[in-house]
mmCIF file of C-alpha atoms in Angstrom:
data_model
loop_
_atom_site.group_PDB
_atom_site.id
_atom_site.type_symbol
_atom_site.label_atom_id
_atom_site.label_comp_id
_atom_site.label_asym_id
_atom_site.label_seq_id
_atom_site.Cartn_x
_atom_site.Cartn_y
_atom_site.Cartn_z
ATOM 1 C CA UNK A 14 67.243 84.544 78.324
ATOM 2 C CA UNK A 15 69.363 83.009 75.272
ATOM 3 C CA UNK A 16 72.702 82.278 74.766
ATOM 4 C CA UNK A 17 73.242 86.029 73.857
ATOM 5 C CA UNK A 18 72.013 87.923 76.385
ATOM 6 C CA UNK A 19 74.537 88.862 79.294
ATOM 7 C CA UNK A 20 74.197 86.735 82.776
ATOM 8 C CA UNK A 21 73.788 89.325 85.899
ATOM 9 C CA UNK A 22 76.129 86.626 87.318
ATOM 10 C CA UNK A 23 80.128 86.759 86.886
ATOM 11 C CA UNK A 24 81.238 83.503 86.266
ATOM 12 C CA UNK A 25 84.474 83.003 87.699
ATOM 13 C CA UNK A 26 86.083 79.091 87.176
ATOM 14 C CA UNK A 27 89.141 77.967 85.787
ATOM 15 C CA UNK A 28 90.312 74.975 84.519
ATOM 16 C CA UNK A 29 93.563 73.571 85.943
ATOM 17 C CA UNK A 30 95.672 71.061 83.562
ATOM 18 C CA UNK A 31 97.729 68.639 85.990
ATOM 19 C CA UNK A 32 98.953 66.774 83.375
ATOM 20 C CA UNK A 33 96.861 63.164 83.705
ATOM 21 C CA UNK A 34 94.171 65.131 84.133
ATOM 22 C CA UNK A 35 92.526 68.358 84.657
ATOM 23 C CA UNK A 36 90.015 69.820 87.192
ATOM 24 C CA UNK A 37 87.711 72.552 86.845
ATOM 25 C CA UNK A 38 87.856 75.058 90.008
ATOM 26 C CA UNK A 39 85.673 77.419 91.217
ATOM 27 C CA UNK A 40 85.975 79.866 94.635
ATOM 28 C CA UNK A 41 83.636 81.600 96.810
ATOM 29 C CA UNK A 42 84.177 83.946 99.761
ATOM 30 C CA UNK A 43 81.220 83.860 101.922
ATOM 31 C CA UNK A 44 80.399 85.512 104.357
ATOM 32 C CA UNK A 45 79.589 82.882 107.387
ATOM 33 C CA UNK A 46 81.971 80.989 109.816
ATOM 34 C CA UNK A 47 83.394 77.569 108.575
ATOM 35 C CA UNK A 48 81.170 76.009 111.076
ATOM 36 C CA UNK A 49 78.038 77.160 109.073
ATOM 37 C CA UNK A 50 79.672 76.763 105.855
ATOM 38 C CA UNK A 51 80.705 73.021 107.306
ATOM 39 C CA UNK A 52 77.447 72.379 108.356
ATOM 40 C CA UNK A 53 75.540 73.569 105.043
ATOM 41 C CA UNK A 54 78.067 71.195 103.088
ATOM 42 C CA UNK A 55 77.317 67.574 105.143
ATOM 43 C CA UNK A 56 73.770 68.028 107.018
ATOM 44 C CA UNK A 57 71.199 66.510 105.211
ATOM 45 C CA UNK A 58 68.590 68.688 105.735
ATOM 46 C CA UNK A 59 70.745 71.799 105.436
ATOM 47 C CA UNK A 60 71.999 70.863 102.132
ATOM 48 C CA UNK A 61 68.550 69.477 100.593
ATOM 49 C CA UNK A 62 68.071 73.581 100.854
ATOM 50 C CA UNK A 63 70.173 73.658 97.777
ATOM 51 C CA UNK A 64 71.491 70.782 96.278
ATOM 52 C CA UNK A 65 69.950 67.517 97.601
ATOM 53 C CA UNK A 66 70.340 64.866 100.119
ATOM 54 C CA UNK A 67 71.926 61.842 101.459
ATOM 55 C CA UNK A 68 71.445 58.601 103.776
ATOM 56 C CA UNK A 69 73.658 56.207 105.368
ATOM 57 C CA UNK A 70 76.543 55.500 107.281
ATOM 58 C CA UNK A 71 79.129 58.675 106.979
ATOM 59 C CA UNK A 72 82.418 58.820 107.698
ATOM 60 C CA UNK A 73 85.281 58.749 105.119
ATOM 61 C CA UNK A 74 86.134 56.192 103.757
ATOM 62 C CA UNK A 75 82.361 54.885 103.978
ATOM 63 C CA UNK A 76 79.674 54.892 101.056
ATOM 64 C CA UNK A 77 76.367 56.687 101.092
ATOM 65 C CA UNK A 78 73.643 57.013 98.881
ATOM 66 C CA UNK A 79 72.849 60.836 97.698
ATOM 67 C CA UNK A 80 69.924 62.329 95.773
ATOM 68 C CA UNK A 81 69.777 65.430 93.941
ATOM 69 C CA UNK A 82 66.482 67.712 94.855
ATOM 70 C CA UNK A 83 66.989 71.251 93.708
ATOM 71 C CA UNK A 84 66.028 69.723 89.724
ATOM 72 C CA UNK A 85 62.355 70.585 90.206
ATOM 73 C CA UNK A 86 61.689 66.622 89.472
ATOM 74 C CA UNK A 87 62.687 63.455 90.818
ATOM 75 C CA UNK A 88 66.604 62.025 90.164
ATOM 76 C CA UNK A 89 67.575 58.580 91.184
ATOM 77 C CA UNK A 90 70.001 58.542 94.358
ATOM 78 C CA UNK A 91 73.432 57.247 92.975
ATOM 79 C CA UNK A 92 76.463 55.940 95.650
ATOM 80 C CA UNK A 93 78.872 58.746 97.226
ATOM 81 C CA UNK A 94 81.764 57.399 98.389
ATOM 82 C CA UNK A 95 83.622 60.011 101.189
ATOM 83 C CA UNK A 96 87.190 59.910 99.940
ATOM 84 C CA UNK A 97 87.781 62.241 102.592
ATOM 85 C CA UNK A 98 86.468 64.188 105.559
ATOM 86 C CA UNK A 99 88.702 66.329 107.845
ATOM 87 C CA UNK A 100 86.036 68.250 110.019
ATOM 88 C CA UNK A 101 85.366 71.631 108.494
ATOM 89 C CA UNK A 102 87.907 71.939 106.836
ATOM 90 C CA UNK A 103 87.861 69.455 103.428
ATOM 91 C CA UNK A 104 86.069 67.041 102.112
ATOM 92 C CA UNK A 105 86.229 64.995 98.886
ATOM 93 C CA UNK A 106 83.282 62.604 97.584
ATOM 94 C CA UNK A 107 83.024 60.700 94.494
ATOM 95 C CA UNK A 108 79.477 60.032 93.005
ATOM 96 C CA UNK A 109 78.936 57.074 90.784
ATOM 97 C CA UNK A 110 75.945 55.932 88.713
ATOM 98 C CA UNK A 111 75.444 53.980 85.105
ATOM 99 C CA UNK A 112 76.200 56.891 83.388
ATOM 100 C CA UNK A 113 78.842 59.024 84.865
ATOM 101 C CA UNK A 114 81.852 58.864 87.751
ATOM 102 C CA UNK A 115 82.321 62.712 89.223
ATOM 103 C CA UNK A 116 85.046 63.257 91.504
ATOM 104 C CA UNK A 117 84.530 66.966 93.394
ATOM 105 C CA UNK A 118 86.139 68.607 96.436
ATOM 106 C CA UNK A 119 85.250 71.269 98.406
ATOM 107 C CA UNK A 120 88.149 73.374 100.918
ATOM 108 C CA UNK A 121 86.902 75.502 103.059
ATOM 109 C CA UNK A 122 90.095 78.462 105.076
ATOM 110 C CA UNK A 123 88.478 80.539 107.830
ATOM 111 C CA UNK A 124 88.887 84.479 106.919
ATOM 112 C CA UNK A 125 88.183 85.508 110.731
ATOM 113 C CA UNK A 126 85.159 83.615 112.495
ATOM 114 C CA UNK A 127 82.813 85.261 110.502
ATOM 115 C CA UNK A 128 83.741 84.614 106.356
ATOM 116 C CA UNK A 129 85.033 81.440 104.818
ATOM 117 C CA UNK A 130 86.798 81.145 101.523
ATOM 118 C CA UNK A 131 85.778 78.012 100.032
ATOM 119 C CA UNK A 132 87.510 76.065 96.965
ATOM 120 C CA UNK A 133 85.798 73.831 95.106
ATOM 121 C CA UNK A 134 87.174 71.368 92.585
ATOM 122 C CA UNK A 135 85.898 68.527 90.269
ATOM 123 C CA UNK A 136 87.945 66.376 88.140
ATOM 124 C CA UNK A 137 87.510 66.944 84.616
ATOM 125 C CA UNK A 138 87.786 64.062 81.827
ATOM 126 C CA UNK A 139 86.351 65.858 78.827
ATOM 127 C CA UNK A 140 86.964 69.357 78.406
ATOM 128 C CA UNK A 141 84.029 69.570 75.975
ATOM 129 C CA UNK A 142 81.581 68.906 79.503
ATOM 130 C CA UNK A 143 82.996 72.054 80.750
ATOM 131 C CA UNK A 144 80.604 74.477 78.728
ATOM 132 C CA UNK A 145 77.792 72.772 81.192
ATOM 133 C CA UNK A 146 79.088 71.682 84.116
ATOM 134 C CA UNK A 147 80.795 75.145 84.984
ATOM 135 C CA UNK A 148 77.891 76.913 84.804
ATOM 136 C CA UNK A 149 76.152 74.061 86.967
ATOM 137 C CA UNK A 150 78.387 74.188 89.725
ATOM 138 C CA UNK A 151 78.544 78.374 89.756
ATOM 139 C CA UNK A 152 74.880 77.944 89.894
ATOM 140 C CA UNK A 153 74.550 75.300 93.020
ATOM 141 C CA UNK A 154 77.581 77.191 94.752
ATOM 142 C CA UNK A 155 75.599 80.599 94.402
ATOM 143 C CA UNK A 156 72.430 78.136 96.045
ATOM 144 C CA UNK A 157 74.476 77.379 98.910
ATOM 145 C CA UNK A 158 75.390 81.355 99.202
ATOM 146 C CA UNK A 159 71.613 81.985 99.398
ATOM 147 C CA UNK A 160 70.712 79.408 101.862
ATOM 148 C CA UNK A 161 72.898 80.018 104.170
ATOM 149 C CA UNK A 162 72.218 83.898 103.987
ATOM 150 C CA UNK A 163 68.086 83.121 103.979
ATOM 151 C CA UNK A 164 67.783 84.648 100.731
ATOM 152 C CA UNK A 165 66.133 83.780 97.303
ATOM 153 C CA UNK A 166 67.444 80.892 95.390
ATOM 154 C CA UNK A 167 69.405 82.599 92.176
ATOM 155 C CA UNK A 168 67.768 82.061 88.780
ATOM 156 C CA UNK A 169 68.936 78.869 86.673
ATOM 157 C CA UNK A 170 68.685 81.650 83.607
ATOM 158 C CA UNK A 171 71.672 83.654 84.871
ATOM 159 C CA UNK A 172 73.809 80.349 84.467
ATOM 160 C CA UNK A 173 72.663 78.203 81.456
ATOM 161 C CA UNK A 174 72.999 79.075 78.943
ATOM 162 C CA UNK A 175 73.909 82.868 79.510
ATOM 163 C CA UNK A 176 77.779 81.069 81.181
ATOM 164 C CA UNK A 177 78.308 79.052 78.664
ATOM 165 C CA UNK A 178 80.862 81.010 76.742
ATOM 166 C CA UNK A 179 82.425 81.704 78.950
ATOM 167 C CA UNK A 180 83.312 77.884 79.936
ATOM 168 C CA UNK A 181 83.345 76.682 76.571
ATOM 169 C CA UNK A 182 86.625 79.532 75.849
ATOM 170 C CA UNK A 183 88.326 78.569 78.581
ATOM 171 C CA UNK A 184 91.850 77.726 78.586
ATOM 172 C CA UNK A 185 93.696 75.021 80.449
ATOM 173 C CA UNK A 186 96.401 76.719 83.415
ATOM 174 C CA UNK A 187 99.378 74.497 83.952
ATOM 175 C CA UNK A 188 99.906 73.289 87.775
ATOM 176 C CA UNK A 189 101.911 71.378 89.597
ATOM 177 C CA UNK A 190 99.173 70.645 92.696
ATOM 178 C CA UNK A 191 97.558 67.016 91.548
ATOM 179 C CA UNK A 192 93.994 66.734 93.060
ATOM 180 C CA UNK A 193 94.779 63.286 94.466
ATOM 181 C CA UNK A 194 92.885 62.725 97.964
ATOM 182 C CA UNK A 195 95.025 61.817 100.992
ATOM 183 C CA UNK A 196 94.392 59.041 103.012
ATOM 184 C CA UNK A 197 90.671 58.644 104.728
ATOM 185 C CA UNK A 198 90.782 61.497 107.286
ATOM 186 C CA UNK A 199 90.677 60.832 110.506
ATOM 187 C CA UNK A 200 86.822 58.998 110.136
ATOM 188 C CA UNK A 201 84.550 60.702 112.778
ATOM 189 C CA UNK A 202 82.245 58.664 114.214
ATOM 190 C CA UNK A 203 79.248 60.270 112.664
ATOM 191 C CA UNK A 204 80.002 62.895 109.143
ATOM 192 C CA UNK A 205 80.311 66.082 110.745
ATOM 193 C CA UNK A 206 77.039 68.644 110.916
ATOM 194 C CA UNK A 207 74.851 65.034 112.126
ATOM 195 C CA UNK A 208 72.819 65.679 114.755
ATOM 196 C CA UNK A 209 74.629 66.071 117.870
ATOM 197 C CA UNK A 210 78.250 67.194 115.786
ATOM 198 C CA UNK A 211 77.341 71.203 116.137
ATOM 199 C CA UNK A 212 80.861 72.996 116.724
ATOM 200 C CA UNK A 213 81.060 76.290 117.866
ATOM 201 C CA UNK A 214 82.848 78.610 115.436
#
């Protein structure tokens, strides 16, 4: 697929100007509780089924070390430091390596006990990083869609380069809602979906 040829996937971000700053957003309604959703989001081995994993001690407020998996090669782990972590309900991480600082958060609002709408954001310093990053993210979000429904991963071609475009000729929405993370939630003992942390829905 080149940069021409349609995607079979709708990409559907936005980029948010706060003013200092602007953050790239992207939604999802899926159709599984918060719990699951939750659970998907902070378990290692549930979310090495579509983005990577971590190790170390959770809680926010607390740095771990995460490793991306879903490349098809090996990536070095870089630090995550949990900003904040409100049990199934938000949670805010910022990675840092050498090369780069990313700042993402992901909301999650019950629709019923069976279908969560979940809001994901990531703090944007370049708008020129937009053209790749959005279609990333609609990519890894559609990953977590398919692992928590058992399907088929999505193909990487209906996302890059085919979304492109469509990120690159975005335009910047005015808001008055700064992504600034509150204070360290109230730090759980263990990060939520750990062994042992299972909610029911």
């Amino acid at each position: 697929m080149d940069a021409q040829t349609p995607s079979t996937k709708t990409p559907v971000g936005r980029l948010e100007d706060c003013g200092a700053y602007r953050r790239l957003v992207i939604e999802r309604d899926l159709d599984h509780g918060a719990t699951d959703v939750w659970e998907a989001l902070t378990r290692p081995d549930e979310l090495q089924a579509w983005i990577g994993t971590w190790w170390g001690t959770p809680g926010a407020g607390q740095t771990v070390m995460f490793q991306m998996t879903a490349e098809g090669e090996s990536t070095e782990p870089v630090e995550a430091l949990v900003e904040e972590c409100l049990p199934v309900e938000s949670l805010r991480v910022t990675f840092a390596s050498d090369r780069v600082v990313w700042r993402v958060g992901v909301e999650l609002a019950p629709q019923g006990s069976a279908r969560t709408h979940l809001r994901f954001v990531m703090r944007v310093h370049d708008d020129e990083v937009v053209s790749d990053i959005g279609p990333g993210w609609e990519y890894y979000l559609d990953r977590l869609a398919a692992a928590l429904a058992g399907e088929a991963m999505p193909a990487w071609e209906d996302y890059y380069p085919a979304q492109c475009a469509y990120y690159g000729a975005l335009e910047p929405i005015e808001v008055h809602e700064p992504f600034v993370p509150a204070a360290h939630g109230p730090g759980p003992e263990h990060l939520p979906g750990e062994p042992g942390s299972r909610r029911t829905a």
